PDB file of C-alpha atoms in Angstrom:
ATOM      1  CA  MET A   1     -12.289 -10.158  11.722  1.00 49.00           C
ATOM      2  CA  SER A   2     -10.862 -12.737   9.318  1.00 59.00           C
ATOM      3  CA  ARG A   3      -7.161 -13.481   9.293  1.00 89.00           C
ATOM      4  CA  HIS A   4      -5.186 -11.630   6.667  1.00 97.00           C
ATOM      5  CA  ARG A   5      -1.743 -10.875   5.331  1.00 98.00           C
ATOM      6  CA  ALA A   6      -0.323  -7.482   4.458  1.00 98.00           C
ATOM      7  CA  VAL A   7       1.877  -6.358   1.569  1.00 98.00           C
ATOM      8  CA  LEU A   8       3.770  -3.064   1.699  1.00 98.00           C
ATOM      9  CA  LEU A   9       4.893  -1.922  -1.755  1.00 96.00           C
ATOM     10  CA  ALA A  10       8.159  -0.093  -1.050  1.00 96.00           C
ATOM     11  CA  ALA A  11      10.285  -0.750  -4.135  1.00 94.00           C
ATOM     12  CA  GLY A  12       9.917   2.504  -6.067  1.00 91.00           C
ATOM     13  CA  GLY A  13      12.742   4.813  -7.045  1.00 92.00           C
ATOM     14  CA  SER A  14      11.008   8.135  -6.151  1.00 89.00           C
ATOM     15  CA  ARG A  15      12.303   9.622  -9.399  1.00 87.00           C
ATOM     16  CA  ARG A  16      10.090  12.720  -9.416  1.00 89.00           C
ATOM     17  CA  LEU A  17      10.728  13.478  -5.752  1.00 90.00           C
ATOM     18  CA  GLY A  18      14.485  13.110  -6.177  1.00 86.00           C
ATOM     19  CA  ARG A  19      14.981  11.261  -2.878  1.00 92.00           C
ATOM     20  CA  PRO A  20      13.584   8.054  -1.343  1.00 94.00           C
ATOM     21  CA  LYS A  21      10.114   8.889  -0.066  1.00 95.00           C
ATOM     22  CA  GLN A  22      10.147   5.594   1.835  1.00 96.00           C
ATOM     23  CA  LEU A  23      12.728   7.175   4.153  1.00 97.00           C
ATOM     24  CA  LEU A  24      11.089  10.568   4.728  1.00 96.00           C
ATOM     25  CA  LEU A  25      10.488  11.121   8.425  1.00 97.00           C
ATOM     26  CA  ARG A  26       7.337  11.630  10.430  1.00 97.00           C
ATOM     27  CA  ASP A  27       7.907  12.108  14.164  1.00 97.00           C
ATOM     28  CA  GLY A  28      11.490  10.979  13.645  1.00 97.00           C
ATOM     29  CA  GLU A  29      10.471   7.678  12.057  1.00 98.00           C
ATOM     30  CA  PRO A  30      10.952   6.673   8.391  1.00 98.00           C
ATOM     31  CA  LEU A  31       7.619   6.362   6.595  1.00 98.00           C
ATOM     32  CA  VAL A  32       8.353   2.791   5.532  1.00 98.00           C
ATOM     33  CA  ARG A  33       8.785   1.769   9.160  1.00 98.00           C
ATOM     34  CA  ARG A  34       5.713   3.723  10.243  1.00 98.00           C
ATOM     35  CA  VAL A  35       3.453   2.059   7.658  1.00 98.00           C
ATOM     36  CA  ALA A  36       4.930  -1.357   8.447  1.00 98.00           C
ATOM     37  CA  ARG A  37       4.084  -0.807  12.121  1.00 98.00           C
ATOM     38  CA  LEU A  38       0.520   0.123  11.198  1.00 98.00           C
ATOM     39  CA  ALA A  39       0.226  -3.068   9.151  1.00 98.00           C
ATOM     40  CA  LEU A  40       1.521  -5.112  12.076  1.00 98.00           C
ATOM     41  CA  ALA A  41      -0.983  -3.383  14.373  1.00 98.00           C
ATOM     42  CA  THR A  42      -3.836  -4.930  12.343  1.00 98.00           C
ATOM     43  CA  ASP A  43      -2.733  -8.371  13.626  1.00 96.00           C
ATOM     44  CA  ALA A  44      -1.762  -9.558  10.166  1.00 97.00           C
ATOM     45  CA  ASP A  45      -0.542 -13.141  10.059  1.00 96.00           C
ATOM     46  CA  GLU A  46       2.375 -11.951   7.938  1.00 97.00           C
ATOM     47  CA  VAL A  47       3.679  -8.622   6.665  1.00 98.00           C
ATOM     48  CA  LEU A  48       5.664  -8.650   3.419  1.00 98.00           C
ATOM     49  CA  VAL A  49       7.668  -5.636   2.280  1.00 98.00           C
ATOM     50  CA  ILE A  50       8.595  -5.503  -1.410  1.00 97.00           C
ATOM     51  CA  CYS A  51      12.031  -3.857  -1.680  1.00 97.00           C
ATOM     52  CA  GLY A  52      13.806  -2.621  -4.786  1.00 94.00           C
ATOM     53  CA  ALA A  53      15.434   0.810  -4.981  1.00 93.00           C
ATOM     54  CA  PHE A  54      17.288   1.848  -1.804  1.00 95.00           C
ATOM     55  CA  GLU A  55      16.885  -1.723  -0.541  1.00 96.00           C
ATOM     56  CA  ALA A  56      19.748  -1.670   1.960  1.00 96.00           C
ATOM     57  CA  ASP A  57      18.510   1.555   3.561  1.00 97.00           C
ATOM     58  CA  ILE A  58      14.919   0.307   3.688  1.00 97.00           C
ATOM     59  CA  ARG A  59      15.949  -2.980   5.273  1.00 98.00           C
ATOM     60  CA  ALA A  60      17.936  -1.013   7.855  1.00 98.00           C
ATOM     61  CA  ALA A  61      14.913   1.195   8.591  1.00 98.00           C
ATOM     62  CA  LEU A  62      12.797  -1.923   9.211  1.00 98.00           C
ATOM     63  CA  GLN A  63      15.302  -3.668  11.448  1.00 97.00           C
ATOM     64  CA  GLY A  64      13.750  -5.316  14.489  1.00 97.00           C
ATOM     65  CA  LEU A  65      10.199  -5.518  13.143  1.00 98.00           C
ATOM     66  CA  PRO A  66       8.641  -9.002  12.734  1.00 98.00           C
ATOM     67  CA  LEU A  67       8.165  -8.928   8.972  1.00 98.00           C
ATOM     68  CA  HIS A  68       9.685 -10.272   5.763  1.00 97.00           C
ATOM     69  CA  CYS A  69      11.514  -8.159   3.184  1.00 97.00           C
ATOM     70  CA  LEU A  70      11.409  -9.502  -0.369  1.00 96.00           C
ATOM     71  CA  SER A  71      13.946  -8.365  -2.945  1.00 95.00           C
ATOM     72  CA  HIS A  72      12.457  -7.236  -6.248  1.00 93.00           C
ATOM     73  CA  PRO A  73      15.221  -6.804  -8.859  1.00 91.00           C
ATOM     74  CA  ASP A  74      12.720  -5.692 -11.530  1.00 91.00           C
ATOM     75  CA  TRP A  75      11.325  -2.786  -9.498  1.00 90.00           C
ATOM     76  CA  GLN A  76      11.993  -0.353 -12.363  1.00 87.00           C
ATOM     77  CA  HIS A  77       9.146  -1.979 -14.308  1.00 87.00           C
ATOM     78  CA  GLY A  78       6.667  -0.164 -12.090  1.00 81.00           C
ATOM     79  CA  LEU A  79       4.135  -0.783  -9.353  1.00 84.00           C
ATOM     80  CA  GLY A  80       2.483  -3.587 -11.293  1.00 83.00           C
ATOM     81  CA  SER A  81       5.702  -5.575 -11.196  1.00 87.00           C
ATOM     82  CA  SER A  82       5.784  -5.229  -7.402  1.00 91.00           C
ATOM     83  CA  VAL A  83       2.227  -6.573  -7.271  1.00 90.00           C
ATOM     84  CA  ARG A  84       3.397  -9.549  -9.344  1.00 90.00           C
ATOM     85  CA  ARG A  85       6.278 -10.122  -6.928  1.00 92.00           C
ATOM     86  CA  ALA A  86       3.843 -10.183  -4.015  1.00 93.00           C
ATOM     87  CA  ALA A  87       1.414 -12.448  -5.866  1.00 91.00           C
ATOM     88  CA  THR A  88       4.194 -14.944  -6.550  1.00 92.00           C
ATOM     89  CA  GLN A  89       5.088 -15.031  -2.864  1.00 94.00           C
ATOM     90  CA  LEU A  90       1.444 -15.640  -1.915  1.00 94.00           C
ATOM     91  CA  GLN A  91       0.773 -18.454  -4.412  1.00 92.00           C
ATOM     92  CA  GLN A  92      -0.298 -20.875  -1.671  1.00 92.00           C
ATOM     93  CA  TYR A  93      -2.486 -18.379   0.212  1.00 95.00           C
ATOM     94  CA  ASP A  94      -6.180 -17.800  -0.445  1.00 93.00           C
ATOM     95  CA  GLY A  95      -7.267 -15.258   2.178  1.00 96.00           C
ATOM     96  CA  PRO A  96      -7.523 -11.455   2.246  1.00 97.00           C
ATOM     97  CA  VAL A  97      -4.486  -9.300   1.511  1.00 98.00           C
ATOM     98  CA  LEU A  98      -4.081  -5.751   2.817  1.00 98.00           C
ATOM     99  CA  MET A  99      -2.177  -3.709   0.214  1.00 97.00           C
ATOM    100  CA  LEU A 100      -0.271  -0.579   1.257  1.00 96.00           C
ATOM    101  CA  THR A 101       2.252   1.939  -0.021  1.00 94.00           C
ATOM    102  CA  THR A 102       4.635   4.161   1.915  1.00 94.00           C
ATOM    103  CA  ASP A 103       3.648   7.601   0.619  1.00 92.00           C
ATOM    104  CA  GLN A 104       0.512   8.355   2.656  1.00 93.00           C
ATOM    105  CA  PRO A 105       1.725  10.132   5.810  1.00 95.00           C
ATOM    106  CA  ALA A 106      -1.856  10.677   7.054  1.00 96.00           C
ATOM    107  CA  LEU A 107      -2.527   6.926   7.199  1.00 97.00           C
ATOM    108  CA  THR A 108      -3.650   5.493  10.559  1.00 97.00           C
ATOM    109  CA  VAL A 109      -4.433   2.013  11.820  1.00 98.00           C
ATOM    110  CA  SER A 110      -8.105   3.034  11.966  1.00 98.00           C
ATOM    111  CA  HIS A 111      -8.117   3.387   8.172  1.00 98.00           C
ATOM    112  CA  LEU A 112      -6.715  -0.116   7.806  1.00 98.00           C
ATOM    113  CA  GLN A 113      -9.089  -1.688  10.313  1.00 98.00           C
ATOM    114  CA  ALA A 114     -12.043  -0.070   8.543  1.00 98.00           C
ATOM    115  CA  LEU A 115     -10.915  -1.489   5.192  1.00 98.00           C
ATOM    116  CA  LEU A 116     -10.532  -4.975   6.648  1.00 98.00           C
ATOM    117  CA  GLN A 117     -14.013  -4.826   8.159  1.00 98.00           C
ATOM    118  CA  MET A 118     -15.523  -3.534   4.908  1.00 98.00           C
ATOM    119  CA  ALA A 119     -13.815  -6.243   2.867  1.00 97.00           C
ATOM    120  CA  ALA A 120     -15.081  -8.965   5.196  1.00 97.00           C
ATOM    121  CA  ALA A 121     -18.629  -7.636   4.770  1.00 97.00           C
ATOM    122  CA  SER A 122     -18.497  -7.050   0.999  1.00 96.00           C
ATOM    123  CA  GLU A 123     -19.746  -9.497  -1.609  1.00 95.00           C
ATOM    124  CA  SER A 124     -16.428  -9.468  -3.477  1.00 95.00           C
ATOM    125  CA  GLY A 125     -14.157  -9.601  -0.442  1.00 96.00           C
ATOM    126  CA  CYS A 126     -12.678  -6.284  -1.598  1.00 97.00           C
ATOM    127  CA  ALA A 127     -12.453  -2.844  -0.042  1.00 97.00           C
ATOM    128  CA  ALA A 128     -10.595   0.180  -1.378  1.00 96.00           C
ATOM    129  CA  THR A 129      -9.866   3.797  -0.609  1.00 95.00           C
ATOM    130  CA  ALA A 130     -12.217   5.946  -2.679  1.00 92.00           C
ATOM    131  CA  HIS A 131     -10.581   8.553  -4.902  1.00 85.00           C
ATOM    132  CA  THR A 132     -12.833  11.009  -6.703  1.00 79.00           C
ATOM    133  CA  ASP A 133     -11.879  11.709 -10.325  1.00 68.00           C
ATOM    134  CA  GLY A 134     -14.306  14.423 -11.377  1.00 67.00           C
ATOM    135  CA  GLN A 135     -17.656  12.735 -10.818  1.00 67.00           C
ATOM    136  CA  ALA A 136     -16.253   9.194 -10.970  1.00 75.00           C
ATOM    137  CA  ARG A 137     -15.173   7.235  -7.915  1.00 82.00           C
ATOM    138  CA  ARG A 138     -12.004   5.227  -8.385  1.00 87.00           C
ATOM    139  CA  ALA A 139     -10.394   2.581  -6.227  1.00 90.00           C
ATOM    140  CA  GLY A 140      -7.050   3.348  -4.633  1.00 89.00           C
ATOM    141  CA  ILE A 141      -4.607   1.929  -2.121  1.00 92.00           C
ATOM    142  CA  PRO A 142      -4.705   1.074   0.719  1.00 96.00           C
ATOM    143  CA  ALA A 143      -7.055  -1.691  -0.251  1.00 96.00           C
ATOM    144  CA  VAL A 144      -7.991  -5.216   0.760  1.00 97.00           C
ATOM    145  CA  VAL A 145      -8.341  -7.883  -1.921  1.00 96.00           C
ATOM    146  CA  PRO A 146      -8.598 -11.672  -1.980  1.00 95.00           C
ATOM    147  CA  ALA A 147      -5.281 -13.307  -2.836  1.00 94.00           C
ATOM    148  CA  MET A 148      -6.879 -14.749  -5.983  1.00 91.00           C
ATOM    149  CA  LEU A 149      -7.587 -11.257  -7.328  1.00 90.00           C
ATOM    150  CA  LEU A 150      -4.028 -10.229  -6.474  1.00 88.00           C
ATOM    151  CA  ARG A 151      -2.727 -13.123  -8.559  1.00 86.00           C
ATOM    152  CA  GLN A 152      -5.033 -12.168 -11.431  1.00 83.00           C
ATOM    153  CA  ALA A 153      -3.684  -8.615 -11.299  1.00 76.00           C
ATOM    154  CA  GLY A 154      -0.146  -9.970 -11.281  1.00 65.00           C
ATOM    155  CA  LEU A 155      -0.797 -11.822 -14.532  1.00 61.00           C
ATOM    156  CA  ARG A 156      -1.878  -8.658 -16.344  1.00 61.00           C
ATOM    157  CA  ALA A 157       1.123  -6.608 -17.400  1.00 51.00           C
ATOM    158  CA  ASP A 158      -1.166  -4.031 -19.001  1.00 47.00           C
ATOM    159  CA  LYS A 159      -3.830  -3.676 -16.312  1.00 57.00           C
ATOM    160  CA  GLY A 160      -2.954  -3.792 -12.637  1.00 71.00           C
ATOM    161  CA  LEU A 161      -4.666  -4.081  -9.291  1.00 83.00           C
ATOM    162  CA  ARG A 162      -6.538  -0.781  -9.496  1.00 84.00           C
ATOM    163  CA  HIS A 163      -8.021  -1.846 -12.821  1.00 84.00           C
ATOM    164  CA  GLN A 164      -9.164  -5.127 -11.292  1.00 86.00           C
ATOM    165  CA  LEU A 165     -10.875  -3.263  -8.453  1.00 90.00           C
ATOM    166  CA  ASN A 166     -12.468  -0.669 -10.709  1.00 89.00           C
ATOM    167  CA  ALA A 167     -13.809  -3.405 -12.987  1.00 89.00           C
ATOM    168  CA  LEU A 168     -15.924  -4.809 -10.145  1.00 91.00           C
ATOM    169  CA  PRO A 169     -19.510  -3.584  -9.675  1.00 92.00           C
ATOM    170  CA  ALA A 170     -19.277  -0.677  -7.231  1.00 90.00           C
ATOM    171  CA  ASP A 171     -21.909  -2.167  -4.934  1.00 93.00           C
ATOM    172  CA  ARG A 172     -19.756  -5.273  -4.436  1.00 95.00           C
ATOM    173  CA  VAL A 173     -16.799  -3.295  -3.057  1.00 96.00           C
ATOM    174  CA  GLY A 174     -16.402  -1.667   0.347  1.00 96.00           C
ATOM    175  CA  TRP A 175     -15.446   2.005  -0.058  1.00 96.00           C
ATOM    176  CA  LEU A 176     -13.415   3.994   2.465  1.00 96.00           C
ATOM    177  CA  ASP A 177     -13.971   7.731   2.077  1.00 94.00           C
ATOM    178  CA  ALA A 178     -10.733   9.233   3.399  1.00 93.00           C
ATOM    179  CA  PRO A 179      -9.689  12.273   1.322  1.00 91.00           C
ATOM    180  CA  GLU A 180      -6.724  12.794   3.643  1.00 91.00           C
ATOM    181  CA  LEU A 181      -5.184   9.727   2.003  1.00 91.00           C
ATOM    182  CA  TRP A 182      -5.306  11.246  -1.469  1.00 83.00           C
ATOM    183  CA  ARG A 183      -2.218  13.297  -0.619  1.00 80.00           C
ATOM    184  CA  ASP A 184       0.882  11.546  -1.943  1.00 81.00           C
ATOM    185  CA  LEU A 185       4.553  12.495  -1.945  1.00 90.00           C
ATOM    186  CA  ASP A 186       5.510  12.307  -5.609  1.00 89.00           C
ATOM    187  CA  THR A 187       7.049  15.787  -5.961  1.00 92.00           C
ATOM    188  CA  PRO A 188       9.070  18.287  -3.887  1.00 94.00           C
ATOM    189  CA  GLN A 189       5.979  20.521  -3.799  1.00 94.00           C
ATOM    190  CA  ALA A 190       3.863  17.693  -2.374  1.00 93.00           C
ATOM    191  CA  MET A 191       6.535  17.031   0.244  1.00 93.00           C
ATOM    192  CA  ALA A 192       6.635  20.723   1.214  1.00 95.00           C
ATOM    193  CA  GLU A 193       2.841  20.779   1.565  1.00 94.00           C
ATOM    194  CA  ALA A 194       2.923  17.704   3.800  1.00 94.00           C
ATOM    195  CA  ILE A 195       5.571  19.347   5.979  1.00 96.00           C
ATOM    196  CA  ALA A 196       3.447  22.498   6.256  1.00 96.00           C
ATOM    197  CA  LEU A 197       0.485  20.378   7.399  1.00 94.00           C
ATOM    198  CA  GLY A 198       2.568  18.635  10.053  1.00 95.00           C
ATOM    199  CA  LEU A 199       2.379  15.283   8.258  1.00 95.00           C
ATOM    200  CA  LEU A 200       6.153  15.134   7.767  1.00 96.00           C
ATOM    201  CA  ASP A 201       9.124  16.402   9.711  1.00 97.00           C
ATOM    202  CA  PRO A 202      11.175  19.188   8.087  1.00 95.00           C
ATOM    203  CA  GLN A 203      13.572  17.213   5.905  1.00 83.00           C
TER     204      GLN A 203
END
């Protein structure tokens, strides 16, 4: 498997949830730390964590892990701005980048390894989690993209990384079918459902 770097987008303010979803617990461990550990388990050359809201608490949750936390003062401008922050940090890198978020409590290292293998085998160097929108299949995170595509996404304020992936011919992208990863943690109801399924500790 080719060498890669990993970027964990952990800067969001969790406005709809009303509390930092990065710090929700699964098996007594904050989700941000759990996902960072999974990224490290893929043997990434470097793991970058983009921090914004709740930065001090997130840095504390990650203490002791061999990774780099990057401050992102403009986190309120949305996920696309975090992608731009990562792209700026990786200006001198041209290999594959594993992109992750913190709000997928069902994520395992097997998902990430599969994406890396699919990306290495794909014509575009890309692999994405498949999300079904009606009859259409859309690319989601986690995903693996070449650093060049990440930089292109960072330049587009109007159209982000998902748009870049979805603009590629479908047969040039590796697709991971993992409906368990569609479940996010954007609302109190979503959090309660994840707790009921055993994906989160009672909070």
